[in-house]
């Protein structure tokens, strides 16, 4: 009989024939059991020390050589951009650039390099101010900031440059908006919007868009809401024909002003305009030239309307009764023409005709608003994207990160003549690492406001809402440094994560940093 100890350790056809697997498990051999236990222990140890095994690996198939290198360049560029923006926020630098602005007035001529420079630098300066709030705080305390809010706003070319520079930081910083309001820029902004209202909508340009951004952000501040536009002014940004570039800021302005003026909301047709923007299949808006962000914002805003449906219907019923009496009292017969109208000297509407037309349109808008509120009475307060936005952003970044990391590592290995089997292994390995890093970075940025609030509470500080607060600049410098350090650490630990995070589709096309007020939150 063949001794068990002389049989081969691994399965072989001969051993399978003599001793099936079920019989071997039940054997109590003093030779095989210690060997199996040692094998299992070694396997577990090798799994736990994957990093050590890789460092000590003797693979020669090019896998380790094709792995992405640790990146220090991107954090260095971010730190350099921060230092550059901090230096440019010094006294006198931005004003000197704005005073030398040169605009191309000939549409048939190519712009000169100087004109191109003066067209681009306000955009980049505003973007850096949006990225690093400490630089925006430093700039807001200079005389250049006061000059841009007052003197520069009175000249056409300089006003374009000043608004382009001031809009980007204001879009994400309530403290910067408060500094603008304290500098007295809102009256001039309202004048610019009033001028554009006299022009056809196809002649509206970026200057009006920047002006609407500032008014919408000012309406979000309770202390500056009275200086901004009223609800009818924001409804004007939501025309019936199509969605323009300033449409999302009109929605944001309506969201912050309608609860204080429900009558103005109903008379101006705000409920109807918002309902038009949310029509269509999910992620496929029906309105011409509308976007996913407009549709999502409109759904969130209409959910706030439904939340206070009873109050809106009560006000609408009162308005309907009053307008119906006025329209019926005017009668359906045409108004008598004046002598100037009969002779053709005056061809427009008379004041009575215009008043009658306006009241009729308002009555129609009020009745349509009542129908829409009843039709969508079962609509929830928050949309799915609003309730699960953090998870959606993290999942989207994970998917994009995996695809980008796998594709880039595959291309890197292909350029190094790695075999196809190793290329597939490399792509899966790097793709998983990139997906994990992108998810961590987006998750940290999504929870950053909560983390910042808790850390400041432990330090005995409050979030900065006014740049004039003592120690505001130092606190914002610390926050910016923490952001840069987070990017540096995660970018060093995980490859290729900055591009998927920067171009995360759900954060690009869906509003993620706009808080709409609601009755429950109040």
Coordinates of C-alpha atoms in Angstrom, one line a residue:
X1 CA 0.0 0.0 0.0
X2 CA 1.3 3.5 -0.9
X3 CA 2.1 5.6 2.2
X4 CA 0.0 8.8 2.4
X5 CA 3.1 10.9 3.2
X6 CA 4.6 10.0 -0.2
X7 CA 1.7 11.2 -2.2
X8 CA 2.1 14.6 -4.0
X9 CA 0.9 17.7 -2.1
X10 CA -1.2 19.1 -4.9
X11 CA -4.0 17.2 -6.6
X12 CA -3.1 14.9 -9.4
X13 CA -5.2 12.4 -11.4
X14 CA -3.6 9.5 -9.6
X15 CA -4.3 10.9 -6.1
X16 CA -7.8 11.9 -7.0
X17 CA -8.4 8.3 -8.1
X18 CA -7.0 6.8 -4.9
X19 CA -8.2 9.4 -2.4
X20 CA -11.2 11.6 -3.3
X21 CA -11.4 15.1 -1.8
X22 CA -14.2 14.2 0.6
X23 CA -12.2 11.3 2.0
X24 CA -9.1 13.4 2.4
X25 CA -10.8 16.1 4.4
X26 CA -11.9 13.4 7.0
X27 CA -8.4 11.9 7.3
X28 CA -6.5 12.6 10.4
X29 CA -3.0 12.3 9.1
X30 CA -0.3 13.8 11.3
X31 CA 1.6 14.7 8.1
X32 CA -1.0 16.5 6.1
X33 CA -2.9 18.6 8.7
X34 CA 0.0 20.8 9.8
X35 CA 1.0 21.4 6.2
X36 CA -2.5 22.6 5.2
X37 CA -2.7 24.9 8.3
X38 CA 0.6 26.4 7.4
X39 CA -0.5 26.9 3.8
X40 CA -3.7 28.7 4.9
X41 CA -1.7 30.9 7.3
X42 CA 0.8 31.8 4.6
X43 CA -2.0 32.7 2.2
X44 CA -3.6 35.0 4.8
X45 CA -0.3 36.6 5.5
X46 CA 0.4 37.2 1.8
X47 CA -3.0 38.9 1.4
X48 CA -2.4 41.2 4.4
X49 CA 1.0 42.2 3.2
X50 CA 0.1 43.1 -0.4
X51 CA 2.0 46.3 -0.3
X52 CA 5.1 44.6 1.0
X53 CA 4.8 41.9 -1.7
X54 CA 4.5 44.5 -4.4
X55 CA 7.5 46.4 -3.2
X56 CA 9.5 43.2 -3.1
X57 CA 7.9 41.8 -6.3
X58 CA 10.1 40.4 -9.0
X59 CA 7.6 40.9 -11.9
X60 CA 9.3 41.7 -15.1
X61 CA 6.2 42.1 -17.3
X62 CA 6.2 45.9 -17.1
X63 CA 3.2 46.2 -14.7
X64 CA 4.9 48.2 -12.0
X65 CA 6.8 50.4 -14.5
X66 CA 3.5 51.3 -16.1
X67 CA 1.8 52.4 -12.9
X68 CA 1.2 56.1 -12.6
X69 CA 3.8 58.1 -10.8
X70 CA 3.0 60.1 -7.6
X71 CA 1.8 63.5 -8.8
X72 CA 3.2 66.6 -7.1
X73 CA 2.9 69.0 -10.0
X74 CA -0.9 69.6 -9.8
X75 CA -0.8 70.6 -6.1
X76 CA 2.2 72.8 -6.8
X77 CA 0.2 74.5 -9.6
X78 CA -2.8 75.1 -7.3
X79 CA -0.5 76.5 -4.7
X80 CA 1.1 78.7 -7.3
X81 CA -2.3 80.0 -8.5
X82 CA -3.1 80.8 -4.9
X83 CA 0.1 82.7 -4.4
X84 CA -0.5 84.6 -7.7
X85 CA -4.0 85.5 -6.8
X86 CA -2.9 86.7 -3.4
X87 CA -0.2 88.9 -4.9
X88 CA -2.6 90.3 -7.5
X89 CA -5.0 91.3 -4.8
X90 CA -2.6 93.9 -3.5
X91 CA -3.4 97.6 -3.7
X92 CA -3.3 99.2 -7.1
X93 CA -2.7 96.2 -9.3
X94 CA -6.1 95.4 -10.6
X95 CA -7.1 99.0 -11.0
X96 CA -4.1 99.7 -13.2
X97 CA -5.1 96.8 -15.5
X98 CA -8.7 97.9 -15.6
X99 CA -7.8 101.5 -16.4
X100 CA -5.8 100.4 -19.5
X101 CA -8.6 98.2 -20.9
X102 CA -8.8 98.3 -24.7
X103 CA -12.0 97.0 -26.4
X104 CA -12.2 95.9 -30.0
X105 CA -14.9 98.2 -31.5
X106 CA -14.6 96.9 -35.1
X107 CA -16.4 93.6 -35.6
X108 CA -14.6 93.1 -38.9
X109 CA -11.1 93.4 -37.6
X110 CA -9.1 90.8 -35.7
X111 CA -8.4 91.7 -32.1
X112 CA -4.9 92.7 -31.1
X113 CA -3.0 90.7 -28.5
X114 CA -3.6 93.5 -26.0
X115 CA -7.3 93.4 -26.6
X116 CA -7.3 89.6 -26.2
X117 CA -5.4 90.0 -22.9
X118 CA -7.9 92.6 -21.6
X119 CA -10.7 90.3 -22.6
X120 CA -9.4 87.3 -20.7
X121 CA -7.7 88.5 -17.6
X122 CA -10.9 89.6 -15.7
X123 CA -12.3 86.1 -16.2
X124 CA -9.3 84.4 -14.8
X125 CA -9.0 86.9 -12.0
X126 CA -12.6 86.4 -11.0
X127 CA -12.1 82.6 -11.2
X128 CA -9.2 82.7 -8.8
X129 CA -11.2 84.9 -6.5
X130 CA -13.9 82.3 -6.5
X131 CA -11.5 79.4 -5.8
X132 CA -9.7 81.2 -3.0
X133 CA -12.0 83.3 -0.8
X134 CA -9.1 84.6 1.3
X135 CA -7.8 86.4 -1.9
X136 CA -11.3 87.8 -2.5
X137 CA -11.4 89.0 1.1
X138 CA -8.1 90.7 0.8
X139 CA -9.2 92.4 -2.5
X140 CA -12.5 93.6 -0.9
X141 CA -10.5 95.6 1.7
X142 CA -8.6 97.6 -0.9
X143 CA -9.4 100.9 -2.6
X144 CA -9.4 99.1 -6.0
X145 CA -12.5 97.3 -4.9
X146 CA -14.2 100.5 -4.0
X147 CA -13.2 102.1 -7.3
X148 CA -14.6 99.2 -9.3
X149 CA -17.9 99.3 -7.4
X150 CA -18.3 103.1 -8.0
X151 CA -16.2 104.9 -10.6
X152 CA -15.7 102.0 -12.9
X153 CA -19.4 101.2 -13.0
X154 CA -20.2 104.6 -14.6
X155 CA -18.1 103.9 -17.8
X156 CA -19.3 101.3 -20.3
X157 CA -16.0 99.5 -21.0
X158 CA -14.8 99.6 -17.4
X159 CA -18.2 98.4 -16.2
X160 CA -17.9 95.3 -18.3
X161 CA -14.5 94.5 -16.9
X162 CA -15.5 95.2 -13.3
X163 CA -18.7 93.1 -13.5
X164 CA -16.7 90.2 -15.1
X165 CA -14.2 90.4 -12.2
X166 CA -16.7 90.8 -9.4
X167 CA -19.4 88.2 -10.4
X168 CA -17.4 84.9 -10.0
X169 CA -16.5 85.5 -6.3
X170 CA -20.0 86.8 -5.5
X171 CA -21.6 83.6 -7.0
X172 CA -20.2 81.4 -4.2
X173 CA -19.5 83.8 -1.3
X174 CA -22.2 85.6 0.6
X175 CA -19.6 87.6 2.4
X176 CA -18.3 89.0 -0.9
X177 CA -21.9 89.9 -1.9
X178 CA -22.3 91.7 1.4
X179 CA -19.1 93.7 0.7
X180 CA -20.5 94.6 -2.7
X181 CA -23.8 95.8 -1.2
X182 CA -21.9 97.8 1.4
X183 CA -19.9 99.5 -1.4
X184 CA -23.2 100.6 -3.0
X185 CA -23.0 98.7 -6.3
X186 CA -26.6 97.5 -6.4
X187 CA -28.3 100.8 -7.6
X188 CA -26.0 100.9 -10.6
X189 CA -26.7 97.2 -11.3
X190 CA -30.4 97.9 -11.3
X191 CA -29.9 100.7 -13.7
X192 CA -28.1 98.4 -16.1
X193 CA -30.9 95.9 -16.0
X194 CA -33.5 98.6 -16.6
X195 CA -31.5 99.7 -19.7
X196 CA -31.5 96.2 -21.0
X197 CA -35.2 95.8 -20.5
X198 CA -35.7 98.4 -23.2
X199 CA -33.8 96.3 -25.7
X200 CA -35.0 93.2 -27.6
X201 CA -33.9 90.0 -25.8
X202 CA -31.8 88.9 -28.7
X203 CA -29.5 91.8 -28.0
X204 CA -28.9 90.8 -24.3
X205 CA -25.3 89.9 -23.6
X206 CA -23.0 88.8 -20.8
X207 CA -23.1 92.1 -19.1
X208 CA -26.8 91.6 -18.3
X209 CA -26.1 88.0 -17.2
X210 CA -23.4 89.2 -14.7
X211 CA -25.8 91.9 -13.4
X212 CA -28.6 89.3 -12.8
X213 CA -26.1 87.1 -10.9
X214 CA -25.4 89.9 -8.5
X215 CA -29.1 90.8 -8.0
X216 CA -30.0 87.1 -7.3
X217 CA -27.2 86.7 -4.8
X218 CA -28.1 89.9 -3.1
X219 CA -31.7 88.7 -2.8
X220 CA -30.4 85.6 -1.0
X221 CA -29.1 87.9 1.8
X222 CA -31.9 89.1 4.2
X223 CA -30.0 92.2 4.9
X224 CA -29.6 93.2 1.2
X225 CA -32.9 91.8 -0.1
X226 CA -34.6 95.2 0.0
X227 CA -31.9 96.7 -2.3
X228 CA -32.3 94.0 -4.9
X229 CA -35.1 93.5 -7.4
X230 CA -38.6 92.5 -6.5
X231 CA -40.2 89.3 -7.5
X232 CA -41.7 90.8 -10.7
X233 CA -38.2 91.8 -11.7
X234 CA -36.9 88.3 -11.4
X235 CA -39.9 86.8 -13.2
X236 CA -39.0 89.1 -16.1
X237 CA -35.8 86.9 -16.4
X238 CA -38.1 83.9 -17.2
X239 CA -39.7 84.8 -20.6
X240 CA -42.3 82.6 -22.2
X241 CA -40.5 82.1 -25.5
X242 CA -37.3 80.3 -24.4
X243 CA -34.7 80.1 -21.6
X244 CA -31.9 82.6 -21.7
X245 CA -28.6 82.5 -19.9
X246 CA -29.9 84.5 -17.0
X247 CA -32.8 82.1 -16.4
X248 CA -31.3 80.2 -13.5
X249 CA -30.6 83.4 -11.6
X250 CA -34.2 84.5 -12.2
X251 CA -35.3 81.3 -10.6
X252 CA -33.0 81.8 -7.7
X253 CA -34.2 85.4 -7.2
X254 CA -37.9 84.3 -7.3
X255 CA -37.1 81.6 -4.7
X256 CA -35.9 84.2 -2.2
X257 CA -38.5 86.9 -2.8
X258 CA -41.9 85.3 -3.6
X259 CA -42.8 84.4 0.0
X260 CA -42.8 88.2 0.9
X261 CA -44.8 89.2 -2.2
X262 CA -47.2 86.4 -3.2
X263 CA -49.5 88.9 -4.9
X264 CA -46.6 90.1 -7.2
X265 CA -45.7 86.5 -7.9
X266 CA -49.2 85.7 -9.1
X267 CA -49.8 88.9 -11.1
X268 CA -46.5 88.7 -12.9
X269 CA -47.1 85.0 -13.9
X270 CA -44.2 83.6 -11.9
X271 CA -46.0 80.3 -11.2
X272 CA -46.7 79.8 -14.9
X273 CA -43.2 80.6 -15.9
X274 CA -41.7 78.2 -13.4
X275 CA -44.1 75.4 -14.4
X276 CA -43.1 75.9 -18.0
X277 CA -39.4 75.4 -17.1
X278 CA -40.0 72.1 -15.3
X279 CA -42.0 70.5 -18.1
X280 CA -40.6 67.6 -20.0
X281 CA -39.0 64.2 -19.4
X282 CA -36.4 64.0 -16.6
X283 CA -33.1 65.5 -17.8
X284 CA -34.8 66.5 -21.0
X285 CA -36.5 69.9 -20.6
X286 CA -39.3 70.8 -23.0
X287 CA -38.7 74.5 -23.1
X288 CA -36.5 75.8 -26.0
X289 CA -32.8 76.3 -25.1
X290 CA -33.4 75.3 -21.5
X291 CA -30.9 73.1 -19.5
X292 CA -31.0 70.4 -17.0
X293 CA -30.1 72.9 -14.3
X294 CA -33.1 75.1 -15.2
X295 CA -35.4 72.1 -15.1
X296 CA -34.1 70.9 -11.7
X297 CA -34.2 74.4 -10.2
X298 CA -37.8 74.9 -11.4
X299 CA -38.8 71.6 -9.8
X300 CA -37.3 72.6 -6.5
X301 CA -39.0 76.0 -6.6
X302 CA -42.4 74.7 -7.6
X303 CA -42.1 72.2 -4.7
X304 CA -41.8 75.3 -2.4
X305 CA -45.0 76.7 -4.1
X306 CA -46.9 73.5 -3.4
X307 CA -45.7 73.5 0.2
X308 CA -47.5 76.8 0.7
X309 CA -50.3 76.0 -1.7
X310 CA -53.1 77.0 0.6
X311 CA -51.7 80.5 1.1
X312 CA -51.1 81.0 -2.6
X313 CA -54.7 79.8 -3.5
X314 CA -56.2 82.2 -0.9
X315 CA -54.3 85.2 -2.3
X316 CA -55.1 84.0 -5.9
X317 CA -58.8 83.8 -5.1
X318 CA -58.8 87.4 -3.8
X319 CA -56.9 88.7 -6.8
X320 CA -59.2 86.8 -9.2
X321 CA -62.3 88.4 -7.7
X322 CA -60.9 91.9 -7.8
X323 CA -59.5 91.6 -11.3
X324 CA -62.8 90.0 -12.6
X325 CA -64.8 93.0 -11.3
X326 CA -62.4 95.5 -12.9
X327 CA -62.4 93.7 -16.2
X328 CA -66.2 93.3 -16.3
X329 CA -66.7 97.0 -15.3
X330 CA -64.5 98.0 -18.3
X331 CA -66.8 96.1 -20.6
X332 CA -66.0 94.3 -23.8
X333 CA -66.8 97.1 -26.2
X334 CA -63.7 98.9 -27.7
X335 CA -62.6 102.1 -26.1
X336 CA -63.5 105.3 -27.8
X337 CA -60.6 106.7 -29.9
X338 CA -59.3 110.1 -29.2
X339 CA -59.1 112.8 -31.9
X340 CA -55.4 112.1 -32.3
X341 CA -55.9 108.4 -32.8
X342 CA -58.7 109.0 -35.4
X343 CA -56.5 111.3 -37.4
X344 CA -53.5 108.9 -37.3
X345 CA -51.3 111.2 -35.3
X346 CA -51.1 108.7 -32.4
X347 CA -51.1 105.1 -33.5
X348 CA -50.3 103.3 -30.1
X349 CA -52.6 102.2 -27.3
X350 CA -54.2 104.7 -25.1
X351 CA -53.7 104.5 -21.3
X352 CA -57.1 103.1 -20.8
X353 CA -56.6 100.4 -23.5
X354 CA -53.2 99.5 -22.0
X355 CA -54.7 99.3 -18.5
X356 CA -57.5 97.0 -19.7
X357 CA -55.1 94.7 -21.5
X358 CA -52.8 94.5 -18.5
X359 CA -55.7 93.6 -16.2
X360 CA -56.9 91.0 -18.6
X361 CA -53.5 89.4 -18.8
X362 CA -53.1 89.4 -15.0
X363 CA -56.5 87.7 -14.6
X364 CA -55.5 85.0 -17.0
X365 CA -52.2 84.5 -15.2
X366 CA -53.9 84.2 -11.8
X367 CA -56.4 81.6 -13.1
X368 CA -53.7 79.6 -14.8
X369 CA -51.6 79.7 -11.6
X370 CA -54.6 78.3 -9.6
X371 CA -55.0 75.5 -12.1
X372 CA -51.3 74.6 -12.0
X373 CA -51.2 74.5 -8.2
X374 CA -54.2 72.2 -8.1
X375 CA -52.7 70.0 -10.8
X376 CA -49.4 69.5 -9.0
X377 CA -50.8 69.4 -5.5
X378 CA -49.2 66.0 -4.8
X379 CA -45.7 67.1 -5.8
X380 CA -43.1 66.6 -3.1
X381 CA -41.1 69.4 -1.5
X382 CA -37.7 68.1 -2.7
X383 CA -36.8 66.4 -5.9
X384 CA -34.8 63.2 -6.0
X385 CA -31.7 65.0 -7.1
X386 CA -32.0 67.4 -4.2
X387 CA -32.6 64.7 -1.6
X388 CA -29.8 62.4 -2.8
X389 CA -27.5 64.9 -4.4
X390 CA -24.4 63.9 -2.3
X391 CA -24.7 60.3 -3.2
X392 CA -25.4 61.0 -6.8
X393 CA -22.3 63.3 -7.1
X394 CA -20.1 60.6 -5.4
X395 CA -21.4 57.8 -7.6
X396 CA -21.0 59.9 -10.7
X397 CA -17.4 60.8 -9.7
X398 CA -16.7 57.1 -9.0
X399 CA -17.9 56.0 -12.5
X400 CA -16.1 58.8 -14.3
X401 CA -12.9 58.2 -12.2
X402 CA -12.9 54.5 -13.1
X403 CA -13.4 55.1 -16.8
X404 CA -10.8 57.9 -16.9
X405 CA -8.2 56.0 -14.8
X406 CA -8.6 52.8 -16.7
X407 CA -8.4 54.5 -20.1
X408 CA -5.4 56.6 -19.2
X409 CA -3.4 53.8 -17.6
X410 CA -4.2 51.5 -20.6
X411 CA -2.8 54.2 -22.9
X412 CA 0.2 54.6 -20.7
X413 CA 0.9 50.9 -20.7
X414 CA 0.3 50.6 -24.4
X415 CA 2.9 53.4 -25.1
X416 CA 5.4 51.3 -23.0
X417 CA 4.8 48.2 -25.1
X418 CA 3.1 46.2 -22.2
X419 CA 1.4 42.9 -23.2
X420 CA -2.4 43.0 -23.6
X421 CA -3.0 40.8 -20.6
X422 CA -1.0 43.0 -18.4
X423 CA -2.7 46.1 -19.9
X424 CA -6.1 44.8 -18.8
X425 CA -4.8 44.0 -15.3
X426 CA -3.2 47.5 -15.2
X427 CA -6.4 49.3 -16.4
X428 CA -8.6 47.5 -13.8
X429 CA -6.1 48.2 -11.0
X430 CA -5.6 51.9 -11.7
X431 CA -9.3 52.4 -12.6
X432 CA -10.3 51.1 -9.1
X433 CA -7.8 53.4 -7.4
X434 CA -8.9 56.4 -9.4
X435 CA -12.5 55.7 -8.7
X436 CA -11.9 55.4 -4.9
X437 CA -9.8 58.6 -4.8
X438 CA -12.4 60.6 -6.8
X439 CA -15.2 59.4 -4.6
X440 CA -13.2 60.4 -1.5
X441 CA -12.4 63.9 -2.8
X442 CA -16.0 64.6 -3.9
X443 CA -17.4 63.3 -0.7
X444 CA -15.0 65.5 1.3
X445 CA -16.0 68.6 -0.7
X446 CA -19.7 67.7 -0.3
X447 CA -19.4 67.5 3.5
X448 CA -16.8 70.3 3.7
X449 CA -19.4 72.9 4.9
X450 CA -20.5 70.6 7.8
X451 CA -16.9 69.7 8.7
X452 CA -15.9 73.4 8.6
X453 CA -18.8 74.4 10.8
X454 CA -17.9 71.7 13.4
X455 CA -14.2 72.5 13.4
X456 CA -15.0 76.2 13.8
X457 CA -17.4 75.5 16.7
X458 CA -14.7 73.5 18.5
X459 CA -12.3 76.4 18.0
X460 CA -14.9 78.9 19.3
X461 CA -15.4 80.7 15.9
X462 CA -18.2 81.4 13.6
X463 CA -18.4 81.1 9.8
X464 CA -17.4 84.3 8.0
X465 CA -20.4 86.2 6.8
X466 CA -18.8 89.7 6.9
X467 CA -15.2 90.5 5.8
X468 CA -15.1 93.3 8.4
X469 CA -15.2 90.7 11.2
X470 CA -11.9 90.7 13.2
X471 CA -9.7 87.8 12.1
X472 CA -11.7 87.1 9.0
X473 CA -8.8 87.1 6.6
X474 CA -6.7 84.8 8.8
X475 CA -9.5 82.4 9.2
X476 CA -10.1 82.3 5.4
X477 CA -6.4 81.7 4.8
X478 CA -6.5 78.7 7.0
X479 CA -9.6 77.3 5.2
X480 CA -7.9 77.8 1.8
X481 CA -4.8 76.1 3.1
X482 CA -6.9 73.1 4.3
X483 CA -8.5 72.8 0.9
X484 CA -5.1 72.8 -0.9
X485 CA -3.7 70.3 1.6
X486 CA -6.6 68.0 1.0
X487 CA -6.2 68.1 -2.7
X488 CA -2.4 67.5 -2.4
X489 CA -2.8 64.5 -0.1
X490 CA -5.5 62.7 -2.1
X491 CA -3.9 63.5 -5.4
X492 CA -0.6 62.0 -4.2
X493 CA -2.3 58.9 -2.8
X494 CA -4.6 58.3 -5.8
X495 CA -3.7 58.8 -9.4
X496 CA -5.6 60.8 -12.0
X497 CA -8.4 62.1 -9.7
X498 CA -8.4 65.8 -10.4
X499 CA -9.8 65.6 -14.0
X500 CA -12.8 63.3 -13.1
X501 CA -13.6 65.6 -10.1
X502 CA -13.2 68.8 -12.1
X503 CA -15.5 67.5 -14.9
X504 CA -18.0 65.5 -12.8
X505 CA -21.1 65.7 -15.0
X506 CA -23.7 65.9 -12.2
X507 CA -21.9 68.8 -10.5
X508 CA -21.4 70.6 -13.9
X509 CA -25.0 70.3 -15.2
X510 CA -27.1 70.0 -12.0
X511 CA -27.2 72.8 -9.3
X512 CA -25.4 71.5 -6.2
X513 CA -24.6 74.6 -4.2
X514 CA -27.9 76.5 -4.2
X515 CA -30.0 76.4 -1.1
X516 CA -33.7 77.3 -1.7
X517 CA -35.6 78.5 1.3
X518 CA -38.6 76.5 2.5
X519 CA -41.3 76.9 5.1
X520 CA -40.1 73.9 7.0
X521 CA -36.5 75.2 7.2
X522 CA -37.8 78.5 8.5

